[in-house]
Coordinates of C-alpha atoms and ligand atoms in Angstrom, one line a residue:
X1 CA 94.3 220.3 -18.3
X2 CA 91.1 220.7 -16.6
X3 CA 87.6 222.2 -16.8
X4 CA 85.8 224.2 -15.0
X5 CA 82.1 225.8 -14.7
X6 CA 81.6 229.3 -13.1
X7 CA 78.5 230.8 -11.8
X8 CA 78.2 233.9 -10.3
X9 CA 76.3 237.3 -9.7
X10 CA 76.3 239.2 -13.0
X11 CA 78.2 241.7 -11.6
X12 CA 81.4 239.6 -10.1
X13 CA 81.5 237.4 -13.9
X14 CA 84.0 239.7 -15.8
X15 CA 86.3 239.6 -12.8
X16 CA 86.0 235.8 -12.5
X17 CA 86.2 235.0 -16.0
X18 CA 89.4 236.9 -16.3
X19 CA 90.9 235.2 -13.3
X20 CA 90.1 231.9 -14.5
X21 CA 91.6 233.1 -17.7
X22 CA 95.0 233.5 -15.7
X23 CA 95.1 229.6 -14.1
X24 CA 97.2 227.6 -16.0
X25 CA 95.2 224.5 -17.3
X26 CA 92.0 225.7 -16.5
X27 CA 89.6 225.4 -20.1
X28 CA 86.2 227.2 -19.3
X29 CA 83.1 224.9 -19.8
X30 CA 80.7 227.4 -19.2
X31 CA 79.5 230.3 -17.0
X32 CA 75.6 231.2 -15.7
X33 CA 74.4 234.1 -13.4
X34 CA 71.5 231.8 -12.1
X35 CA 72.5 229.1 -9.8
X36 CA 69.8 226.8 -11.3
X37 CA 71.1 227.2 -14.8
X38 CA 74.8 226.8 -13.9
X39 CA 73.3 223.4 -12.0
X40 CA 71.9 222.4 -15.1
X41 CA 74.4 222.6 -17.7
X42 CA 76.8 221.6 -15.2
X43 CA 74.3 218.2 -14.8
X44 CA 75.5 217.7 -18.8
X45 CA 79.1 219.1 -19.1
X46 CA 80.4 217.2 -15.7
X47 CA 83.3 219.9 -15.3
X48 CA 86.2 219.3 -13.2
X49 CA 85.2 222.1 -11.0
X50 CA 81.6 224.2 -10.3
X51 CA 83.0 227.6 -9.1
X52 CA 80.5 229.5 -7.3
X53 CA 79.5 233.1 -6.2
X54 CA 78.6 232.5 -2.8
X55 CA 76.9 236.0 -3.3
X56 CA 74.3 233.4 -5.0
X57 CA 74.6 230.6 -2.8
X58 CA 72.9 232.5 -0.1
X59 CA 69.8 233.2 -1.9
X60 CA 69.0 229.4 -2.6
X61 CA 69.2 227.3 0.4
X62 CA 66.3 225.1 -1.3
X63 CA 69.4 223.8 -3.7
X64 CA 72.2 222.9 -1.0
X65 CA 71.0 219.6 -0.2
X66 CA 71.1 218.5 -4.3
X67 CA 74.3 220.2 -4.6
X68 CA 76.3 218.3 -1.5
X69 CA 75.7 215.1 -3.6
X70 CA 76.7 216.6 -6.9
X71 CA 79.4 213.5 -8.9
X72 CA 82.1 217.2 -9.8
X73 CA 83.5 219.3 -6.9
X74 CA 82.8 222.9 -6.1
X75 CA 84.8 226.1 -4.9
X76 CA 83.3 228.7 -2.9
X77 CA 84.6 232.5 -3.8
X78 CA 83.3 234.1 -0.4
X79 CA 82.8 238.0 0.0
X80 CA 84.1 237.5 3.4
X81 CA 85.8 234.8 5.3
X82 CA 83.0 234.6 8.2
X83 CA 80.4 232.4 9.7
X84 CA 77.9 232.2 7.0
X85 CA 79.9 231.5 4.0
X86 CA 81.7 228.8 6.0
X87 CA 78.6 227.2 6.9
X88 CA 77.1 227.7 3.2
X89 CA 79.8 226.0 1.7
X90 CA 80.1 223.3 4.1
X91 CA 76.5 222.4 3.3
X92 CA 77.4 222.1 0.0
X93 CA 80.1 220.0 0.4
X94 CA 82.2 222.6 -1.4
X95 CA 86.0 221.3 -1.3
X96 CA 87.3 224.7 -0.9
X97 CA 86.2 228.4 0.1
X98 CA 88.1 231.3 -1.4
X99 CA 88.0 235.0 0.2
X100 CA 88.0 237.4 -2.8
X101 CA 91.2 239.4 -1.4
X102 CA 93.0 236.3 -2.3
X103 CA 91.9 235.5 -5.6
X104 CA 94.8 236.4 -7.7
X105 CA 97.6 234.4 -5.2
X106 CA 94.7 231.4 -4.4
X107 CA 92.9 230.6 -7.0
X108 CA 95.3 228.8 -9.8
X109 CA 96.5 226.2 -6.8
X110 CA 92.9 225.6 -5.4
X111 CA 91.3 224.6 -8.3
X112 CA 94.5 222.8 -9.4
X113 CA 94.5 220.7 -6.9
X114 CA 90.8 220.1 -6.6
X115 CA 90.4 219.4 -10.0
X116 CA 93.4 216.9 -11.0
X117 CA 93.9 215.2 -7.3
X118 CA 91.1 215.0 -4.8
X119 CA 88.4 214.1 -6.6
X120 CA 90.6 211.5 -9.3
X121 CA 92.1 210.2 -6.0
X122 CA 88.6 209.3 -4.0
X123 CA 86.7 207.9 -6.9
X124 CA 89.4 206.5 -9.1
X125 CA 88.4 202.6 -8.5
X126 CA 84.7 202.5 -8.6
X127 CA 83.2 199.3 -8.4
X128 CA 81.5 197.9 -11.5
X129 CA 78.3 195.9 -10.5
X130 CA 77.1 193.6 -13.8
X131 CA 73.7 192.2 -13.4
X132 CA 73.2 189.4 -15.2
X133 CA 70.4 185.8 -16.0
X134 CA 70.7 183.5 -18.6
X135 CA 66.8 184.1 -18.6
X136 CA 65.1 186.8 -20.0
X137 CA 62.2 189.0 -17.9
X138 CA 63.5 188.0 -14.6
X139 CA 64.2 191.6 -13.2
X140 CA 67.2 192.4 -14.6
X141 CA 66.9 195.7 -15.3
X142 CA 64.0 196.6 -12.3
X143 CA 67.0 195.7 -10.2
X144 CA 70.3 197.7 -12.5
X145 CA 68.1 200.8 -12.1
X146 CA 66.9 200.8 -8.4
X147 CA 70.3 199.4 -7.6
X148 CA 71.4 202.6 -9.3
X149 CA 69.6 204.6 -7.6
X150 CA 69.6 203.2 -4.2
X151 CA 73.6 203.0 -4.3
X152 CA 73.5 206.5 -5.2
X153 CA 71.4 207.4 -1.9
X154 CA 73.7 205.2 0.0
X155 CA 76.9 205.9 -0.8
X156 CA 76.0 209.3 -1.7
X157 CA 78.9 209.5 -4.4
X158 CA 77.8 209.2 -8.6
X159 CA 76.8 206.3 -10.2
X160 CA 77.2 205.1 -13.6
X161 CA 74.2 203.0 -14.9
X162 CA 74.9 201.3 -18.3
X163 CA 72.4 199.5 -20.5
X164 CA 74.4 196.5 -21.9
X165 CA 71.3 195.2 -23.3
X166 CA 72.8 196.8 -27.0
X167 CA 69.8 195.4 -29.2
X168 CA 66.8 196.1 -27.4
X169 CA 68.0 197.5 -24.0
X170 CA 64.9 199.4 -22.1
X171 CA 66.8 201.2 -19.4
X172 CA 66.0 204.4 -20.9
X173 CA 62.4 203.9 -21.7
X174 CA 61.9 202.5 -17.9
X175 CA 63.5 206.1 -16.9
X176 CA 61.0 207.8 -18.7
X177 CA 63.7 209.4 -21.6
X178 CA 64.6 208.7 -25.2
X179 CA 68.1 209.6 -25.4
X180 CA 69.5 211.5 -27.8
X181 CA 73.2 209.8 -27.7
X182 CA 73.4 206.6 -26.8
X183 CA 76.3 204.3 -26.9
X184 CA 76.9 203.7 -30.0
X185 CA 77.4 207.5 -30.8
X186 CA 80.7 206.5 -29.1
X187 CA 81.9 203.7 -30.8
X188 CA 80.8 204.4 -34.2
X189 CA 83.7 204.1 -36.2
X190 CA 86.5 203.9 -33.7
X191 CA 88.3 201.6 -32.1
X192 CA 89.3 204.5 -29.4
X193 CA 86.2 205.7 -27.2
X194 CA 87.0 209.9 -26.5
X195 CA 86.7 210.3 -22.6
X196 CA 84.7 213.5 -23.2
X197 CA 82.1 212.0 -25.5
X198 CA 81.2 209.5 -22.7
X199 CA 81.4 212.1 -20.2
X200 CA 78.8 214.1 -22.8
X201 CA 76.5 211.2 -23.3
X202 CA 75.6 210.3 -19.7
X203 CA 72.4 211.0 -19.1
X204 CA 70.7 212.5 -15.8
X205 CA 68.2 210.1 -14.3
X206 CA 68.0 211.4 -11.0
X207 CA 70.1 213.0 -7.9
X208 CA 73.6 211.2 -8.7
X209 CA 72.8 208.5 -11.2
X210 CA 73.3 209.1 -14.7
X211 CA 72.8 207.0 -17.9
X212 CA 75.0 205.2 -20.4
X213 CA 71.8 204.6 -22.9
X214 CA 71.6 201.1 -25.2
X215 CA 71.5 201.9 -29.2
X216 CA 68.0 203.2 -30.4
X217 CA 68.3 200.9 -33.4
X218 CA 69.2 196.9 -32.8
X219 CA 71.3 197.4 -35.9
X220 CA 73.4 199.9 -34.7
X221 CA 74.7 197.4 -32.0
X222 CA 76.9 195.3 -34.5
X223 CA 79.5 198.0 -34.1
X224 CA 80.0 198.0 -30.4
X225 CA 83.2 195.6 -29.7
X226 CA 84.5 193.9 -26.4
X227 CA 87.4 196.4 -26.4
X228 CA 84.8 199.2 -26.3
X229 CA 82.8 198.2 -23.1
X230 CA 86.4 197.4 -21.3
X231 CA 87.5 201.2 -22.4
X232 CA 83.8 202.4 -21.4
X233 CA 83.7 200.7 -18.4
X234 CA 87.5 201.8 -17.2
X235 CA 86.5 205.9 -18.2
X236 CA 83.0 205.4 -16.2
X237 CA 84.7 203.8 -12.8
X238 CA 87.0 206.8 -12.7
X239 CA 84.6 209.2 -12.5
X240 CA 81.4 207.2 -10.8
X241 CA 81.4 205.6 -7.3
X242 CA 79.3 202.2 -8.8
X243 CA 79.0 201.8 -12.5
X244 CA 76.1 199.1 -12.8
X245 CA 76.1 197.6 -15.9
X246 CA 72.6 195.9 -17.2
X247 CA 72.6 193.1 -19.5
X248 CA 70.8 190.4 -22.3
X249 CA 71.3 186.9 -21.7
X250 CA 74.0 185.5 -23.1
X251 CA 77.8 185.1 -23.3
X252 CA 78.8 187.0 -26.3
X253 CA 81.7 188.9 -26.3
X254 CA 80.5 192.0 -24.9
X255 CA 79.0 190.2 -21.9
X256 CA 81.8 188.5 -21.8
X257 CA 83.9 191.6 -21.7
X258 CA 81.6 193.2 -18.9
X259 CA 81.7 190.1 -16.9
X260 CA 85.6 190.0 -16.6
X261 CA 85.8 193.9 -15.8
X262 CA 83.5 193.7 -12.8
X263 CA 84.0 193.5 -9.4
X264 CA 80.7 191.1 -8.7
X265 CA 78.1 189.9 -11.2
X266 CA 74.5 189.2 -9.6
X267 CA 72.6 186.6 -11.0
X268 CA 69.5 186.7 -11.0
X269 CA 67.0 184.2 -11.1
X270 CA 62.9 183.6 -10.3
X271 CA 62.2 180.8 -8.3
X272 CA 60.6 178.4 -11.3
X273 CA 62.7 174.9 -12.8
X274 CA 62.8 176.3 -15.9
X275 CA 64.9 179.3 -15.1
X276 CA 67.2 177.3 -12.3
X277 CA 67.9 174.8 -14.9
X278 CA 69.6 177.5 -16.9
X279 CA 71.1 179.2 -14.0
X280 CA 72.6 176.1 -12.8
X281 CA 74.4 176.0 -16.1
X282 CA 75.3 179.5 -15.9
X283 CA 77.2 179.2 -12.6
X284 CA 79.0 176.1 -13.8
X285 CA 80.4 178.6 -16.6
X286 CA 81.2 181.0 -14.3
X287 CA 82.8 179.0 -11.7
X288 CA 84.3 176.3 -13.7
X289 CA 84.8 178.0 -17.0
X290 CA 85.8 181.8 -16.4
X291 CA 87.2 180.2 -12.7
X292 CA 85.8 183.6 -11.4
X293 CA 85.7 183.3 -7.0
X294 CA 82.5 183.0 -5.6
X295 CA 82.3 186.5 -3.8
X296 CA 82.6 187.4 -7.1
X297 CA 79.3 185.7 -8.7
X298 CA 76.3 186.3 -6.5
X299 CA 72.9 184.9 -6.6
X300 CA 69.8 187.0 -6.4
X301 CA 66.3 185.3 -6.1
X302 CA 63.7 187.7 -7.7
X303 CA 60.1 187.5 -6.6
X304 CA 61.2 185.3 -3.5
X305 CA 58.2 183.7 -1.2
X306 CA 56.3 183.7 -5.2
X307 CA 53.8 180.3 -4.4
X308 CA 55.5 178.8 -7.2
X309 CA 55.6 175.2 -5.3
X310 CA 59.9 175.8 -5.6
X311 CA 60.8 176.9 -1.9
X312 CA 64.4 179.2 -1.5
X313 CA 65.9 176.2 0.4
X314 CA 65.1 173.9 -2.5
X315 CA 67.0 176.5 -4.8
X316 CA 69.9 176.7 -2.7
X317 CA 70.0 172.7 -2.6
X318 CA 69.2 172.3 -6.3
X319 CA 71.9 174.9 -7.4
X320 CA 74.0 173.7 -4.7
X321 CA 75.0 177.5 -4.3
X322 CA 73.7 179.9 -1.7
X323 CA 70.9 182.6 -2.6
X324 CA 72.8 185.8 -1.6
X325 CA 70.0 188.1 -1.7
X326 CA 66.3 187.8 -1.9
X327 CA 64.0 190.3 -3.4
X328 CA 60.3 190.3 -3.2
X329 CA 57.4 190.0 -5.3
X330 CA 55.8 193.4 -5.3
X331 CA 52.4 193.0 -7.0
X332 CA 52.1 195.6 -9.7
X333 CA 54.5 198.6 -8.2
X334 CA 57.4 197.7 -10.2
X335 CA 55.4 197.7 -13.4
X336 CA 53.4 200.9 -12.5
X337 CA 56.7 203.2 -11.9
X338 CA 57.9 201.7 -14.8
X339 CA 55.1 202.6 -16.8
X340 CA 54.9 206.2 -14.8
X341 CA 58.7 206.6 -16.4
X342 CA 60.0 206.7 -13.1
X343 CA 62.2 204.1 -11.2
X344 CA 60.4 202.2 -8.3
X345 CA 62.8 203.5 -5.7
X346 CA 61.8 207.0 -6.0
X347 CA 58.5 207.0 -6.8
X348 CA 57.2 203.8 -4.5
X349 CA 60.3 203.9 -2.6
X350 CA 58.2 201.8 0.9
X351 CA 57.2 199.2 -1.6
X352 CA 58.6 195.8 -1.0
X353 CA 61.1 195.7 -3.9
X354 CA 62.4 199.8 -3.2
X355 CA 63.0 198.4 0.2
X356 CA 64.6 195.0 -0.6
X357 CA 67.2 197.0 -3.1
X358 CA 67.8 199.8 -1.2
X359 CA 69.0 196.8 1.6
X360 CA 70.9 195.2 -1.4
X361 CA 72.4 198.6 -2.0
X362 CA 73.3 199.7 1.9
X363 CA 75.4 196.0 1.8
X364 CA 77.2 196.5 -0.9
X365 CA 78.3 199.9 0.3
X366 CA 79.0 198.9 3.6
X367 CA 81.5 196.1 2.0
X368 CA 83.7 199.1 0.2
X369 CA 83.0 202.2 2.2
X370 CA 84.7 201.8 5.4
X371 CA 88.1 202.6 4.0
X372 CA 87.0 204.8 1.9
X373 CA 85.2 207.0 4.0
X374 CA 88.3 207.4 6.7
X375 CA 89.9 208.7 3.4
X376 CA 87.7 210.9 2.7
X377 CA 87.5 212.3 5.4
X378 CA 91.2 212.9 6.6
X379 CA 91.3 214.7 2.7
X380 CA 88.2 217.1 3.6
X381 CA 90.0 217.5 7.2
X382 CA 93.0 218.5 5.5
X383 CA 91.0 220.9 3.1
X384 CA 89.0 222.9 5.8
X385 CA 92.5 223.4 8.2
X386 CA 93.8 224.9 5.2
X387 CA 91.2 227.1 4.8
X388 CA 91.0 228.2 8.0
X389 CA 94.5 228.8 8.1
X390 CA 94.0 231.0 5.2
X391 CA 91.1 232.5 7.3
X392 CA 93.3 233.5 10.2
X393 CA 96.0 234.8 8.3
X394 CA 93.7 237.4 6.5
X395 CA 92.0 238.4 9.9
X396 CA 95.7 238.8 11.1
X397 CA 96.1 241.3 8.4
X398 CA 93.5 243.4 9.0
Ligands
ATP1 N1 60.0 191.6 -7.7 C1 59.1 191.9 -8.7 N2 57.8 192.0 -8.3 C2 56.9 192.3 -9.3 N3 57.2 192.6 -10.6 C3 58.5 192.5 -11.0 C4 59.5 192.2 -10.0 N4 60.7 192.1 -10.7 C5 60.4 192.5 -12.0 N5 59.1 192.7 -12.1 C6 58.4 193.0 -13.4 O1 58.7 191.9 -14.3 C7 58.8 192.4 -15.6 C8 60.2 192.1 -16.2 O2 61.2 192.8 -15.5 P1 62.5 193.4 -16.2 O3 62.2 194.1 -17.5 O4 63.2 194.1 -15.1 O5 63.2 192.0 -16.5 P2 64.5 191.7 -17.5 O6 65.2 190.5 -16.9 O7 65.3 192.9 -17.6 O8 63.8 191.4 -18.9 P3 64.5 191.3 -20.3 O9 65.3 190.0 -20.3 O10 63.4 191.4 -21.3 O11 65.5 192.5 -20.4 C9 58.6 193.9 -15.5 O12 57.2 194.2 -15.9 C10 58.8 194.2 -14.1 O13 58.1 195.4 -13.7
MG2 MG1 66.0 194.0 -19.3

């Protein structure tokens, strides 16, 4: 079973409703005659596939851009196989184009096979990023949400950000939003989190990143269990390129949880004694305790070149474990976006810090993509010869 969103001209819906009626599988999410209002719910419902008129595509070139990053894919119904509708759903980065005079014999196997293969297949092993200190107000979660975002803009595939912080997490309120579902609307009372609750409860932050909001009452995060952040986690990383997950110092069981699920945990730390002190103990649990490798635990000096009288090669030597990366001081910018609503990388994304993460970000993409990419690419290949085999067969038949 999969889902899918339609928008088209008014006058094309009844046709394409009833078609999609026909495909086996196929549960409606939704339909819109605007292309701005499919976008939109489509931005909440996440549907296995956006089918589009390209009767509207042509009238909103402002959106293309936005829609080739979109996290679901889309199918192009075309008037005519020609030029223009090729090129319009190539900008999109539509997986598929479909003439109308092959609708009934294409459409069930097209958005079969984009729904339940290509996508699952590309983004089935996202990588799950868990920032962590063993000090609070370090930059913990400056860095989970411009990492977010930056990785978004890099790797230009979704991302999952999740505030892990259950009691008084802040992602949310450094995003600018108060959510209305948050985690614990999927956890209360079940030992089983539904897929399409968490799907429901992300929240858009910007172009590609979406939320996984902490609690809005400290209370409410006594019912979140270990078992549920593994299940959380393992539903996010099928759907999201990067799930970063932000944390609250500490190794209690849902910490503990996230730390074993991820594929690298950056700790962060500010160059003063008192915080190396802890970090240094939190490394030995990491590396001695958990026996996790050491590309797997990475070091990240916040506020770096800080005259603190503690100089990055004294860190190194006191930790006796390298600083990885190295991220700025930035005078007031961070706190400013933050208290503009908006995260540093998009509104002051030259500032020191925007550019330090967004380096942070372009390395950690670099480390996963290569394979990846030659994937992708051989699959969209494969999709577009298809197509224009389809193309020459109904100019053939003309
Ligand atoms: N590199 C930096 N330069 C300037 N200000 C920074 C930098 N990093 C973080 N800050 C500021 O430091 C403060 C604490 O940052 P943040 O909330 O990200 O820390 P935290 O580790 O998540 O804290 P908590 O443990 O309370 O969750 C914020 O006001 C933030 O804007
Ligand atoms: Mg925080």
């Amino acid at each position: 079973m999969f889902t899918v969103y339609l928008t088209s001209r008014e006058e094309k819906l009844g046709t394409l409703l009833s078609a999609i009626k026909n495909v086996p599988g196929a549960v409606l999410l939704g339909s819109a005659t605007n292309l701005r209002q499919g976008l939109k719910e489509c931005a909440q419902d996440h549907p296995g596939v956006h089918l589009i008129d390209d009767g509207l595509l042509e009238h909103e070139v402002g959106l293309w851009e936005q829609m080739a990053t979109l996290p679901y894919p889309a199918v192009v119904i075309g008037e005519a196989v020609d030029a223009g509708a090729a090129r319009r759903a190539l900008a999109i980065q539509a997986k598929d184009i479909i003439p109308w005079s092959s609708l009934s014999t294409d459409l069930a196997a097209v958005l079969t096979r984009v729904a339940t293969s290509l996508e699952g297949k590309i983004r089935q092993n996202g990588r799950v990023i868990v920032v962590f200190s063993s000090k609070g107000g370090v930059g913990k979660t400056t860095l989970s949400v411009n990492l977010g975002v930056a990785l978004a803009k890099a790797s230009r595939q979704p991302v999952a950000l999740v505030d892990l912080d259950v009691q008084f997490g802040d992602v949310a309120a450094m995003v600018g939003d108060a959510p209305l579902v948050t985690i614990y609307d999927l956890v209360r009372g079940t030992h089983q989190v539904d897929a399409e609750l968490v799907k429901r409860a992300l929240k858009r932050v910007t172009n590609n990143v979406y939320l996984l909001a902490a609690p809005n009452n400290p209370e409410e995060a006594e019912e979140i269990q270990a078992d549920h952040v593994v299940q959380i986690l393992q539903l996010l990383r099928e759907n999201h390129a990067y799930v970063v997950v932000d944390t609250a110092p500490g190794y209690n069981d849902i910490n503990v949880a996230a730390f074993d699920f991820a594929d690298v945990i950056l700790t962060v730390c500010t160059p003063d004694v008192v915080t190396l002190r802890t970090i240094g103990q939190a490394l030995r649990v990491f590396l001695e305790g958990f026996h996790y490798e050491p590309s797997k635990v990475r070091l990240v000096l916040n506020r770096s070149g800080s005259k603190t009288g503690v100089e990055n090669l004294d860190i190194t030597r006191v930790l006796d474990y390298p600083v990885r990366y190295e991220l700025p001081s930035d005078g007031a910018y961070p706190a400013r976006a933050a208290n503009e609503g908006e995260p540093l990388t998009v509104r002051y994304p030259e500032s020191l810090l925007s550019r330090a993460i967004q380096q942070l970000a372009i390395d950690l993409v670099q480390e996963v993509e290569g394979r990846k990419r030659t994937t992708e690419k051989s699959l969209k290949t494969r999709t577009w010869r298809n197509w224009l085999r389809r193309g020459d067969k109904a100019e053939g038949t003309r």
